[in-house]
Amino acid sequence: MKRLSVKQVILYIGGILMCQISWMGCFPLIPAFFTAVCLEDAARGALGAAMFLGIVLFVPITAAVKYLLAMLIIWITVRLFEWAEGRCTVLCASAAASIATFMLSLSGELLNVRNTVGFLVSALEAVFVFSAVMLGTRFVDFFLQISLLPLREEEGHFQGTKLENYADSFNGLAKIFSRMSAVKKGLSAEQMGRIQNELTGTLCANCSQCVLCWEKAESPMYSYLAYMLQSLQRTGEADHEIVVQMQEYCPYTDAVIQESTRIFEKARLNLAWYNRLLENREIIAQQLDAMAYIMEDCANEMQDVTQENRHLLAEVKYRARERGVLLKQVHLYENKDKRWQFTCDACAKNGSCISMKELTRAVSAGLERGMRPHRDERSIVSPQGGPVVFEEDTCFHETHAVARMVKDGGHVSGDNYSFLELDNGQMAMMLSDGMGSGSNACKESELVLELLEKFLEAGFTEETALKMMNSAMVIRGEDDLYSTVDICSLDLYQGQCELYKIGAAATFIKHRDFVERVESSSLPVGVTHRMEIATTKKQLNDGDFLVMMSDGVLEYLQEEDPELAMCGILKHIDLKHPGQMADAILEQVLEYTDGKAADDMTVLVCGIWKK
């Protein structure tokens, strides 16, 4: 506020000085400067008083009347435009200033202005005033926008460094847990030795024949017992041949086998619980690693480039004011992909309401690149004002639709889908098919998609979100409740899509001349903590369609190669509307099944076009 007051004082002093500059008895800088500063709405009353003082001190009395009247006409004209339309453009103000000056010069005889001002001089003065206002508003606007003091960036840098340090700490913890998480597949030699010692200590120590079995060097009991334990470890049962041979030396063979089986069962149970503990450690390591990624991403996500682009921001404020919008607290940020985000506090002038489209045009023209409001922004700029966020516009736009059918005799589909628009120009299309059908399958697939949506909205990558979601499902640990996951992450800036498939059916890309299919053979989520994610990246072009479907659509085509049959169906569908295409696909599939739905069927279609 203090910096703005200093600038206003400088402008008022400049207005007084303008009253000293004359040319052939004319003072054209008086109406030009007054108009340029008046458009900025920077304390017009104080400006008029300052220039009145300058006119009284430096301008002859006859010319003073002319320019005071011109200033009054300019002020009334600007106020009328602002009252009627909510704004006064530079062009209107420039025309008003030049016409007022020209008409008052011609009427000099009536005003007793006898200073040899002829018609040609009056016309030249009017042209000069018009040009000076058009250029002067730019200089005045730039002068008011430049910062007298550099911005302080140390605090933002400090916060970024703290987040990076936190990320390093979480990465270190994740590595520690990962090193502790090597799952054991069987009993080690040391454990086998302990089992043998426990067995002989329990049964053989109190046996009267212990000396004959274990203290003679030529006794075969060492090898018999070792072979028996190995067979128990492999198959869970003692080898019959070993049992027969042991019975020749040991009368208590049956008791030995029974006790060995009991000890092995206890060891296997302990091993299973130990492995489950290790799996949970690995899941924790994955979650810590994901948290570290998020912190690193937050630390490096946005860079403030306001100072480097002050001239562009001044242009934005100038163009916005031309449309009746005042911008304050303007900032420009650049993300890691070199794309811009513009933030400001915007309010409409003179009690009017301005369309957000008008402000978008001003921001795009000022920054010299296509910008769009954030997807959650309001559509009107009100006089009360508020924060507004703009992001760099995408090169493509998409339209999506869905067609679905519930299994015959069912009431609830086990398939669930989601179309999620993200802040970074990404659109995620997701489909989950719960195992089986009905309400249980629906709840399972719905839970999977809810988790994925929350992770993606929080800023996790698709692969990290899938790992986090799978970890939650594994820890949940409900049997026979698994879901397939099919994700397409569409980059609307470059037209690229990444496909992530976990136990999902094939996805098809319908180009102009051919149909492409993407398949995978991974397991559904929740089966194992080490999930295999099949990832494929594809480039989409103008007019391409991406088609996702649940396995209920493909499995009942009654063809040896259902994916190839689906390619043929898509190739012969000549529709450009995603909704019509999804309905047509489902209709074609039902022709193969005689109109019956043996499973839940869901088809998602997304079309992409260049803007």
Coordinates of C-alpha atoms in Angstrom, one line a residue:
M1 CA 0.0 0.0 0.0
K2 CA 2.9 2.4 0.8
R3 CA 4.5 1.7 -2.6
L4 CA 1.3 2.5 -4.4
S5 CA 1.0 5.8 -2.5
V6 CA 4.5 6.8 -3.5
K7 CA 3.7 6.1 -7.1
Q8 CA 0.5 8.1 -6.9
V9 CA 2.4 11.1 -5.6
I10 CA 4.9 10.7 -8.4
L11 CA 2.0 10.8 -10.9
Y12 CA 0.5 13.8 -9.3
I13 CA 3.8 15.7 -9.5
G14 CA 4.1 14.6 -13.1
G15 CA 0.7 16.0 -13.8
I16 CA 1.8 19.4 -12.5
L17 CA 5.0 19.3 -14.6
M18 CA 3.0 18.4 -17.7
C19 CA 1.2 21.8 -17.4
Q20 CA 4.5 23.5 -18.3
I21 CA 5.1 21.8 -21.7
S22 CA 3.6 23.8 -24.5
W23 CA 3.6 23.7 -28.3
M24 CA 2.5 26.6 -30.5
G25 CA 0.4 27.9 -27.7
C26 CA -1.2 24.5 -27.0
F27 CA -0.8 22.2 -24.0
P28 CA -1.7 18.8 -25.4
L29 CA 0.0 16.8 -22.6
I30 CA -2.6 18.1 -20.1
P31 CA -5.6 16.2 -21.5
A32 CA -3.5 13.2 -22.6
F33 CA -1.8 12.7 -19.2
F34 CA -5.1 13.3 -17.3
T35 CA -6.9 10.7 -19.4
A36 CA -4.1 8.1 -19.2
V37 CA -4.0 8.3 -15.4
C38 CA -7.7 8.7 -15.0
L39 CA -8.2 5.2 -16.7
E40 CA -6.1 3.7 -13.9
D41 CA -8.6 4.9 -11.3
A42 CA -5.7 6.0 -9.1
A43 CA -7.4 8.6 -6.9
R44 CA -8.9 10.7 -9.7
G45 CA -10.0 13.5 -7.3
A46 CA -6.4 14.1 -6.1
L47 CA -5.1 13.9 -9.7
G48 CA -7.7 16.6 -10.8
A49 CA -6.7 18.8 -7.9
A50 CA -3.0 18.5 -8.7
M51 CA -3.5 19.3 -12.4
F52 CA -5.8 22.2 -11.6
L53 CA -2.9 23.6 -9.5
G54 CA -0.5 23.1 -12.4
I55 CA -2.9 24.8 -14.9
V56 CA -3.4 27.8 -12.6
L57 CA 0.4 28.2 -12.1
F58 CA 1.7 27.6 -15.6
V59 CA -1.1 27.9 -18.2
P60 CA -2.4 31.3 -19.6
I61 CA -5.9 32.1 -18.4
T62 CA -7.5 31.8 -21.8
A63 CA -6.0 28.3 -22.5
A64 CA -6.6 27.3 -18.9
V65 CA -10.4 27.5 -19.4
K66 CA -10.2 25.3 -22.5
Y67 CA -8.2 22.5 -20.8
L68 CA -10.2 22.6 -17.6
L69 CA -13.3 22.1 -19.6
A70 CA -11.6 19.3 -21.6
M71 CA -10.6 17.5 -18.3
L72 CA -14.2 17.8 -17.1
I73 CA -15.6 16.4 -20.3
I74 CA -13.1 13.5 -20.2
W75 CA -14.0 12.7 -16.6
I76 CA -17.7 12.7 -17.3
T77 CA -17.2 10.5 -20.4
V78 CA -15.2 8.0 -18.5
R79 CA -17.7 7.8 -15.7
L80 CA -20.6 7.5 -18.1
F81 CA -19.0 4.5 -19.9
E82 CA -18.2 2.9 -16.5
W83 CA -21.7 3.4 -15.3
A84 CA -23.3 2.0 -18.6
E85 CA -20.9 -0.8 -19.4
G86 CA -18.8 -1.3 -16.3
R87 CA -15.7 -0.2 -18.1
C88 CA -14.2 2.4 -20.3
T89 CA -11.7 1.2 -22.9
V90 CA -8.6 3.1 -23.9
L91 CA -9.9 3.6 -27.4
C92 CA -13.1 5.3 -26.1
A93 CA -11.2 7.5 -23.6
S94 CA -8.6 8.4 -26.3
A95 CA -11.4 9.4 -28.7
A96 CA -13.2 11.4 -26.0
A97 CA -10.0 13.3 -25.1
S98 CA -9.1 14.1 -28.7
I99 CA -12.7 15.1 -29.7
A100 CA -13.1 17.3 -26.6
T101 CA -9.8 19.0 -27.2
F102 CA -10.5 19.6 -30.9
M103 CA -14.0 21.0 -30.4
L104 CA -12.9 23.3 -27.6
S105 CA -10.1 24.5 -29.8
L106 CA -12.5 25.3 -32.7
S107 CA -14.8 27.2 -30.3
G108 CA -11.9 29.4 -29.2
E109 CA -13.7 32.5 -30.5
L110 CA -16.6 31.9 -28.2
L111 CA -14.2 31.4 -25.3
N112 CA -12.1 34.4 -26.3
V113 CA -9.1 32.2 -26.9
R114 CA -7.1 34.4 -29.4
N115 CA -3.8 32.7 -29.5
T116 CA -3.6 32.0 -33.3
V117 CA -4.9 28.4 -32.9
G118 CA -6.1 27.6 -36.4
F119 CA -7.9 24.6 -37.7
L120 CA -4.8 22.7 -38.7
V121 CA -3.1 23.2 -35.3
S122 CA -6.3 22.1 -33.6
A123 CA -6.5 18.9 -35.7
L124 CA -2.8 18.2 -35.1
E125 CA -3.3 18.7 -31.4
A126 CA -6.3 16.3 -31.4
V127 CA -4.3 13.6 -33.2
F128 CA -1.4 14.1 -30.8
V129 CA -3.8 13.7 -27.8
F130 CA -5.3 10.6 -29.2
S131 CA -1.9 9.0 -29.8
A132 CA -0.5 10.1 -26.5
V133 CA -3.4 8.6 -24.6
M134 CA -3.0 5.3 -26.4
L135 CA 0.7 5.1 -25.6
G136 CA 0.6 6.8 -22.3
T137 CA -1.8 4.4 -20.7
R138 CA 0.8 1.6 -21.3
F139 CA 3.6 3.6 -19.7
V140 CA 1.4 4.6 -16.7
D141 CA 0.2 1.0 -16.3
F142 CA 3.7 -0.4 -16.4
F143 CA 4.9 2.3 -13.9
L144 CA 2.1 1.3 -11.5
Q145 CA 2.8 -2.4 -11.8
I146 CA 6.6 -2.6 -11.4
S147 CA 7.8 -3.5 -7.9
L148 CA 10.1 -1.1 -6.2
L149 CA 11.4 -3.9 -3.9
P150 CA 12.4 -7.4 -4.9
L151 CA 10.3 -10.3 -3.9
R152 CA 11.4 -12.4 -1.0
E153 CA 11.9 -16.0 -2.1
E154 CA 13.9 -17.3 0.8
E155 CA 10.8 -18.6 2.6
G156 CA 9.5 -20.7 -0.3
H157 CA 13.0 -22.1 -0.9
F158 CA 13.3 -23.0 2.8
Q159 CA 9.9 -24.8 2.7
G160 CA 11.1 -26.7 -0.4
T161 CA 14.3 -27.7 1.3
K162 CA 12.4 -29.0 4.3
L163 CA 10.1 -31.2 2.2
E164 CA 13.2 -32.6 0.4
N165 CA 14.7 -33.5 3.7
Y166 CA 11.5 -35.2 4.8
A167 CA 11.5 -37.1 1.5
D168 CA 15.0 -38.3 2.1
S169 CA 14.1 -39.5 5.5
F170 CA 11.1 -41.5 4.2
N171 CA 13.2 -42.9 1.4
G172 CA 15.7 -44.1 4.0
L173 CA 13.0 -45.8 6.1
A174 CA 11.6 -47.4 3.0
K175 CA 15.0 -48.9 2.1
I176 CA 15.4 -50.2 5.7
F177 CA 12.0 -52.0 5.6
S178 CA 12.7 -53.3 2.1
R179 CA 16.0 -55.0 3.3
M180 CA 14.0 -56.6 6.2
S181 CA 11.3 -58.0 3.8
A182 CA 12.9 -61.0 2.1
V183 CA 10.1 -63.6 2.3
K184 CA 11.3 -67.1 3.2
K185 CA 10.0 -70.0 1.1
G186 CA 11.1 -72.8 3.4
L187 CA 12.9 -73.8 6.6
S188 CA 16.6 -73.0 6.7
A189 CA 19.3 -75.6 7.5
E190 CA 19.6 -74.0 11.0
Q191 CA 15.9 -74.5 11.6
M192 CA 16.0 -78.1 10.4
G193 CA 18.9 -78.7 12.9
R194 CA 16.9 -77.2 15.7
I195 CA 13.9 -79.4 14.8
Q196 CA 16.1 -82.5 14.9
N197 CA 17.6 -81.6 18.2
E198 CA 14.1 -80.9 19.7
L199 CA 12.9 -84.2 18.3
T200 CA 15.7 -86.3 19.7
G201 CA 15.7 -84.4 23.0
T202 CA 12.0 -85.1 23.5
L203 CA 11.8 -88.8 22.5
C204 CA 15.3 -90.3 22.3
A205 CA 16.8 -88.9 25.5
N206 CA 14.6 -91.1 27.7
C207 CA 14.7 -94.2 25.4
S208 CA 16.7 -97.2 26.7
Q209 CA 18.1 -97.8 23.1
C210 CA 19.4 -94.3 22.7
V211 CA 23.0 -95.4 23.0
L212 CA 22.5 -98.0 20.2
C213 CA 20.9 -95.5 17.8
W214 CA 23.0 -92.4 18.3
E215 CA 26.4 -93.3 19.9
K216 CA 27.5 -95.9 17.5
A217 CA 29.4 -94.5 14.5
E218 CA 27.9 -97.0 12.1
S219 CA 24.3 -96.3 13.1
P220 CA 22.2 -95.2 10.1
M221 CA 19.7 -93.2 12.3
Y222 CA 21.3 -89.9 11.4
S223 CA 20.7 -90.3 7.7
Y224 CA 17.2 -91.9 8.2
L225 CA 16.0 -89.0 10.4
A226 CA 17.5 -86.4 8.0
Y227 CA 15.8 -88.0 5.0
M228 CA 12.5 -88.3 6.9
L229 CA 12.6 -84.6 7.9
Q230 CA 13.3 -83.6 4.3
S231 CA 10.4 -85.6 3.0
L232 CA 8.1 -84.0 5.6
Q233 CA 9.3 -80.6 4.5
R234 CA 8.7 -81.4 0.8
T235 CA 5.3 -83.2 0.9
G236 CA 4.1 -83.0 4.5
E237 CA 4.3 -86.8 4.9
A238 CA 7.2 -89.2 5.8
D239 CA 8.6 -91.2 2.9
H240 CA 7.3 -94.8 3.2
E241 CA 10.7 -96.5 2.3
I242 CA 12.4 -94.4 5.0
V243 CA 9.7 -95.4 7.5
V244 CA 10.2 -99.1 6.8
Q245 CA 14.0 -98.8 7.1
M246 CA 13.7 -96.9 10.4
Q247 CA 11.4 -99.5 11.9
E248 CA 14.2 -102.1 11.7
Y249 CA 16.3 -100.0 14.1
C250 CA 13.8 -98.0 16.1
P251 CA 10.7 -99.6 17.8
Y252 CA 9.3 -96.1 18.4
T253 CA 9.2 -95.1 14.7
D254 CA 5.5 -94.2 14.8
A255 CA 5.9 -91.9 17.8
V256 CA 8.9 -90.3 16.1
I257 CA 6.9 -89.7 12.9
Q258 CA 3.9 -88.3 14.9
E259 CA 6.1 -85.9 16.9
S260 CA 8.0 -84.9 13.8
T261 CA 4.7 -84.0 12.0
R262 CA 3.5 -82.0 15.0
I263 CA 6.8 -80.0 15.1
F264 CA 6.8 -79.4 11.4
E265 CA 3.2 -78.1 11.5
K266 CA 4.1 -75.7 14.2
A267 CA 7.2 -74.6 12.3
R268 CA 5.2 -74.1 9.1
L269 CA 2.6 -72.0 11.0
N270 CA 5.4 -69.8 12.5
L271 CA 6.9 -69.5 9.0
A272 CA 3.6 -68.4 7.5
W273 CA 3.1 -65.8 10.2
Y274 CA 6.7 -64.6 9.8
N275 CA 6.2 -64.2 6.1
R276 CA 3.0 -62.3 6.6
L277 CA 4.9 -60.0 8.9
L278 CA 7.6 -59.5 6.2
E279 CA 4.9 -58.8 3.6
N280 CA 3.4 -56.1 5.8
R281 CA 6.9 -54.6 6.2
E282 CA 7.2 -54.5 2.4
I283 CA 3.8 -52.9 2.2
I284 CA 4.9 -50.3 4.7
A285 CA 8.0 -49.7 2.7
Q286 CA 6.0 -49.1 -0.4
Q287 CA 3.8 -46.6 1.4
L288 CA 6.8 -44.8 2.9
D289 CA 8.3 -44.6 -0.6
A290 CA 5.1 -43.2 -2.0
M291 CA 5.0 -40.5 0.7
A292 CA 8.6 -39.6 -0.1
Y293 CA 7.6 -39.3 -3.8
I294 CA 4.7 -37.0 -2.9
M295 CA 7.0 -34.8 -0.8
E296 CA 9.6 -34.6 -3.5
D297 CA 6.9 -33.7 -6.0
C298 CA 5.5 -31.0 -3.8
A299 CA 8.9 -29.5 -3.2
N300 CA 9.6 -29.3 -6.9
E301 CA 6.1 -28.9 -8.3
M302 CA 5.9 -25.2 -8.8
Q303 CA 8.5 -22.5 -9.4
D304 CA 7.6 -18.9 -9.0
V305 CA 8.5 -17.0 -12.2
T306 CA 6.7 -13.8 -11.4
Q307 CA 9.8 -11.6 -11.4
E308 CA 11.1 -12.9 -14.7
N309 CA 7.8 -12.2 -16.4
R310 CA 6.8 -8.8 -14.9
H311 CA 6.2 -7.3 -18.3
L312 CA 3.7 -10.0 -19.2
L313 CA 1.9 -9.6 -16.0
A314 CA 1.7 -5.9 -16.5
E315 CA 0.1 -6.6 -19.9
V316 CA -2.4 -9.0 -18.3
K317 CA -3.5 -6.4 -15.8
Y318 CA -3.7 -3.7 -18.5
R319 CA -5.9 -6.0 -20.7
A320 CA -8.0 -7.0 -17.8
R321 CA -8.7 -3.4 -16.8
E322 CA -9.7 -2.7 -20.4
R323 CA -12.4 -5.3 -19.8
G324 CA -13.5 -3.9 -16.5
V325 CA -11.6 -6.2 -14.2
L326 CA -9.1 -5.1 -11.6
L327 CA -6.3 -7.7 -10.8
K328 CA -4.3 -7.8 -7.6
Q329 CA -1.8 -10.2 -6.0
V330 CA -0.8 -11.5 -9.4
H331 CA 1.6 -14.5 -9.5
L332 CA 2.9 -16.7 -12.2
Y333 CA 4.2 -20.2 -11.6
E334 CA 5.9 -22.8 -13.8
N335 CA 5.6 -26.6 -13.1
K336 CA 8.2 -29.2 -13.9
D337 CA 6.7 -29.7 -17.4
K338 CA 7.3 -26.0 -18.1
R339 CA 3.6 -25.2 -18.1
W340 CA 2.3 -22.0 -16.5
Q341 CA -0.2 -21.4 -13.8
F342 CA -1.5 -17.8 -13.2
T343 CA -3.1 -16.8 -9.9
C344 CA -4.7 -13.4 -8.9
D345 CA -7.4 -11.7 -6.9
A346 CA -9.9 -10.4 -9.5
C347 CA -12.9 -8.1 -9.0
A348 CA -15.2 -6.3 -11.4
K349 CA -15.2 -2.5 -11.5
N350 CA -18.1 -0.2 -10.8
G351 CA -20.5 -2.9 -9.4
S352 CA -20.8 -4.8 -12.7
C353 CA -20.3 -8.5 -13.3
I354 CA -17.9 -9.6 -16.0
S355 CA -17.8 -13.0 -17.7
M356 CA -14.9 -15.3 -16.9
K357 CA -14.5 -15.7 -20.7
E358 CA -13.6 -12.1 -21.0
L359 CA -11.0 -12.3 -18.3
T360 CA -9.6 -15.5 -19.9
R361 CA -9.1 -13.7 -23.2
A362 CA -7.2 -11.0 -21.3
V363 CA -5.0 -13.5 -19.5
S364 CA -4.3 -15.5 -22.7
A365 CA -3.4 -12.4 -24.7
G366 CA -1.3 -10.9 -22.0
L367 CA 0.7 -14.1 -21.3
E368 CA 1.0 -14.8 -25.1
R369 CA -0.2 -18.4 -24.7
G370 CA -3.5 -20.2 -24.3
M371 CA -4.8 -20.2 -20.8
R372 CA -8.0 -21.5 -19.2
P373 CA -9.7 -21.1 -15.8
H374 CA -9.3 -24.0 -13.3
R375 CA -12.1 -26.5 -13.6
D376 CA -13.6 -25.4 -10.3
E377 CA -13.6 -21.7 -11.0
R378 CA -16.8 -19.7 -11.1
S379 CA -18.1 -18.4 -14.4
I380 CA -18.6 -14.7 -13.3
V381 CA -16.2 -12.1 -11.9
S382 CA -18.2 -10.2 -9.3
P383 CA -17.6 -6.8 -7.7
Q384 CA -16.8 -8.5 -4.4
G385 CA -13.9 -10.3 -6.1
G386 CA -12.0 -13.3 -5.0
P387 CA -9.0 -15.5 -5.9
V388 CA -8.9 -16.9 -9.5
V389 CA -6.6 -19.6 -10.9
F390 CA -5.7 -20.0 -14.5
E391 CA -3.7 -22.9 -16.0
E392 CA -2.2 -23.4 -19.4
D393 CA -4.7 -24.7 -21.9
T394 CA -4.4 -28.1 -23.3
C395 CA -3.9 -28.9 -27.0
F396 CA -6.6 -31.6 -27.1
H397 CA -10.1 -32.0 -25.7
E398 CA -12.0 -35.2 -25.0
T399 CA -15.5 -36.5 -24.8
H400 CA -16.5 -39.7 -23.1
A401 CA -19.5 -42.0 -22.6
V402 CA -20.5 -45.3 -21.1
A403 CA -22.9 -48.2 -22.0
R404 CA -23.6 -51.0 -19.6
M405 CA -25.8 -53.9 -18.9
V406 CA -26.5 -56.0 -15.8
K407 CA -26.2 -59.8 -15.9
D408 CA -29.5 -61.5 -16.6
G409 CA -31.4 -62.0 -13.4
G410 CA -29.2 -59.5 -11.5
H411 CA -30.1 -56.1 -10.1
V412 CA -26.7 -54.7 -9.4
S413 CA -23.7 -54.6 -11.7
G414 CA -20.3 -55.8 -10.4
D415 CA -18.6 -53.4 -12.8
N416 CA -17.8 -49.8 -11.7
Y417 CA -16.2 -47.0 -13.7
S418 CA -14.9 -43.5 -13.3
F419 CA -13.9 -40.5 -15.5
L420 CA -11.6 -38.3 -13.4
E421 CA -10.3 -34.9 -14.6
L422 CA -7.0 -34.0 -12.8
D423 CA -5.4 -30.6 -12.3
N424 CA -2.3 -31.3 -14.5
G425 CA -4.1 -31.6 -17.8
Q426 CA -4.6 -35.3 -17.3
M427 CA -7.8 -37.3 -17.6
A428 CA -8.0 -40.7 -16.0
M429 CA -10.5 -43.3 -17.3
M430 CA -10.9 -46.2 -14.9
L431 CA -12.8 -49.5 -15.0
S432 CA -12.9 -52.1 -12.3
D433 CA -14.6 -55.5 -12.5
G434 CA -15.4 -57.2 -9.2
M435 CA -15.1 -61.0 -9.0
G436 CA -18.5 -62.6 -9.7
S437 CA -21.6 -60.4 -9.9
G438 CA -24.1 -58.8 -7.6
S439 CA -23.8 -56.5 -4.6
N440 CA -20.5 -58.0 -3.2
A441 CA -18.7 -57.6 -6.5
C442 CA -20.1 -54.1 -6.8
K443 CA -18.9 -53.1 -3.4
E444 CA -15.4 -54.5 -4.0
S445 CA -14.9 -52.7 -7.4
E446 CA -16.4 -49.5 -6.0
L447 CA -14.0 -49.6 -3.1
V448 CA -11.1 -50.0 -5.5
L449 CA -12.1 -47.1 -7.6
E450 CA -12.7 -44.8 -4.5
L451 CA -9.2 -45.5 -3.3
L452 CA -7.7 -44.9 -6.7
E453 CA -9.6 -41.6 -7.1
K454 CA -8.4 -40.4 -3.7
F455 CA -4.8 -41.3 -4.4
L456 CA -4.8 -39.7 -7.9
E457 CA -6.4 -36.5 -6.6
A458 CA -3.8 -36.3 -3.9
G459 CA -1.1 -36.2 -6.6
F460 CA 0.2 -39.7 -6.7
T461 CA 1.1 -41.2 -10.1
E462 CA -1.0 -44.0 -11.4
E463 CA 1.6 -46.7 -10.7
T464 CA 2.1 -45.5 -7.2
A465 CA -1.7 -45.2 -6.6
L466 CA -2.1 -48.8 -7.8
K467 CA 0.6 -50.0 -5.4
M468 CA -0.9 -48.1 -2.5
M469 CA -4.4 -49.4 -3.3
N470 CA -3.2 -53.0 -3.7
S471 CA -1.4 -52.7 -0.3
A472 CA -4.7 -51.6 1.3
M473 CA -6.5 -54.5 -0.3
V474 CA -3.9 -57.1 0.8
I475 CA -3.9 -55.8 4.4
R476 CA -7.7 -55.9 4.3
G477 CA -7.2 -59.7 3.6
E478 CA -10.8 -60.8 2.7
D479 CA -10.8 -64.1 0.7
D480 CA -12.3 -64.5 -2.7
L481 CA -12.8 -60.7 -3.1
Y482 CA -10.6 -59.5 -5.9
S483 CA -11.1 -56.9 -8.6
T484 CA -9.5 -56.2 -12.0
V485 CA -8.3 -52.7 -12.7
D486 CA -8.0 -51.0 -16.0
I487 CA -6.7 -47.4 -16.1
C488 CA -6.0 -45.1 -19.0
S489 CA -4.2 -41.9 -18.2
L490 CA -4.7 -39.4 -21.0
D491 CA -2.4 -36.4 -21.4
L492 CA -4.4 -33.7 -23.1
Y493 CA -1.3 -31.6 -23.7
Q494 CA 0.5 -34.1 -25.9
G495 CA -2.3 -36.6 -26.8
Q496 CA -0.4 -39.5 -25.2
C497 CA -2.1 -42.2 -23.1
E498 CA -0.7 -44.7 -20.7
L499 CA -2.6 -47.9 -20.0
Y500 CA -2.3 -49.7 -16.7
K501 CA -3.8 -53.2 -16.6
I502 CA -4.2 -55.5 -13.7
G503 CA -6.1 -58.6 -14.6
A504 CA -8.2 -56.5 -17.0
A505 CA -9.6 -57.3 -20.4
A506 CA -8.1 -55.9 -23.6
T507 CA -8.4 -52.2 -24.5
F508 CA -8.8 -51.0 -28.1
I509 CA -7.7 -47.9 -29.9
K510 CA -9.7 -47.0 -33.0
H511 CA -7.6 -45.0 -35.3
R512 CA -8.9 -43.6 -38.6
D513 CA -7.6 -46.5 -40.7
F514 CA -7.1 -49.4 -38.2
V515 CA -7.9 -50.7 -34.8
E516 CA -5.2 -51.4 -32.2
R517 CA -5.5 -53.7 -29.2
V518 CA -3.6 -53.7 -25.9
E519 CA -3.7 -56.9 -23.7
S520 CA -2.2 -58.1 -20.4
S521 CA -2.2 -61.3 -18.4
S522 CA -1.5 -60.0 -14.8
L523 CA -3.4 -61.0 -11.7
P524 CA -6.2 -58.9 -10.1
V525 CA -5.5 -56.6 -7.2
G526 CA -5.5 -57.9 -3.7
V527 CA -4.1 -61.3 -4.6
T528 CA -0.5 -60.7 -3.7
H529 CA 1.5 -57.8 -2.2
R530 CA 3.9 -57.9 -5.2
M531 CA 1.6 -56.8 -7.9
E532 CA 2.5 -56.9 -11.6
I533 CA 1.4 -53.8 -13.5
A534 CA 1.3 -54.1 -17.3
T535 CA 2.0 -50.6 -18.6
T536 CA 1.7 -49.5 -22.3
K537 CA 2.2 -46.0 -23.7
K538 CA 0.4 -45.0 -27.0
Q539 CA 0.2 -41.8 -29.1
L540 CA -3.3 -40.7 -30.0
N541 CA -4.2 -38.4 -32.9
D542 CA -7.0 -36.1 -33.8
G543 CA -10.3 -38.1 -34.1
D544 CA -9.0 -41.3 -32.3
F545 CA -11.2 -43.3 -29.9
L546 CA -10.1 -45.3 -26.9
V547 CA -12.4 -48.2 -26.0
M548 CA -12.4 -50.0 -22.6
M549 CA -14.6 -52.9 -21.7
S550 CA -15.0 -55.5 -18.9
D551 CA -14.4 -59.2 -19.6
G552 CA -18.1 -59.9 -19.7
V553 CA -18.2 -58.2 -23.1
L554 CA -15.4 -60.2 -24.7
E555 CA -15.9 -63.6 -23.2
Y556 CA -19.3 -64.2 -24.8
L557 CA -18.5 -63.3 -28.4
Q558 CA -18.3 -67.0 -29.0
E559 CA -15.2 -66.6 -31.2
E560 CA -11.8 -68.4 -30.9
D561 CA -10.1 -65.0 -30.8
P562 CA -12.6 -62.5 -29.2
E563 CA -10.2 -59.6 -29.3
L564 CA -9.8 -60.0 -33.1
A565 CA -13.6 -60.2 -33.4
M566 CA -13.9 -57.0 -31.4
C567 CA -11.4 -55.3 -33.7
G568 CA -13.6 -56.2 -36.6
I569 CA -16.7 -54.8 -34.9
L570 CA -14.9 -51.5 -34.1
K571 CA -13.5 -51.2 -37.6
H572 CA -17.0 -51.3 -39.1
I573 CA -18.6 -48.8 -36.7
D574 CA -18.5 -45.4 -38.4
L575 CA -19.7 -43.1 -35.6
K576 CA -18.1 -40.0 -34.2
H577 CA -20.1 -39.6 -31.0
P578 CA -18.7 -41.7 -28.0
G579 CA -22.1 -42.3 -26.6
Q580 CA -23.5 -43.6 -29.9
M581 CA -20.3 -45.7 -30.4
A582 CA -20.6 -47.3 -26.9
D583 CA -24.3 -48.2 -27.5
A584 CA -23.4 -49.6 -30.9
I585 CA -20.7 -51.8 -29.5
L586 CA -23.0 -53.3 -26.9
E587 CA -25.7 -53.9 -29.5
Q588 CA -23.2 -55.8 -31.7
V589 CA -22.1 -57.9 -28.8
L590 CA -25.7 -58.8 -27.9
E591 CA -26.2 -60.1 -31.4
Y592 CA -23.5 -62.7 -30.7
T593 CA -25.3 -63.8 -27.5
D594 CA -28.9 -63.7 -28.8
G595 CA -29.7 -60.7 -26.7
K596 CA -28.7 -62.4 -23.4
A597 CA -26.2 -61.0 -20.9
A598 CA -24.4 -64.0 -19.2
D599 CA -22.2 -61.5 -17.2
D600 CA -22.1 -57.8 -16.3
M601 CA -21.2 -55.8 -19.4
T602 CA -19.6 -52.3 -19.4
V603 CA -18.1 -50.4 -22.3
L604 CA -16.3 -47.0 -21.9
V605 CA -15.5 -44.9 -25.0
C606 CA -13.4 -41.7 -25.1
G607 CA -12.8 -39.6 -28.2
I608 CA -10.0 -37.1 -28.5
W609 CA -9.8 -34.1 -30.8
K610 CA -7.4 -31.2 -31.4
K611 CA -8.6 -27.8 -30.3

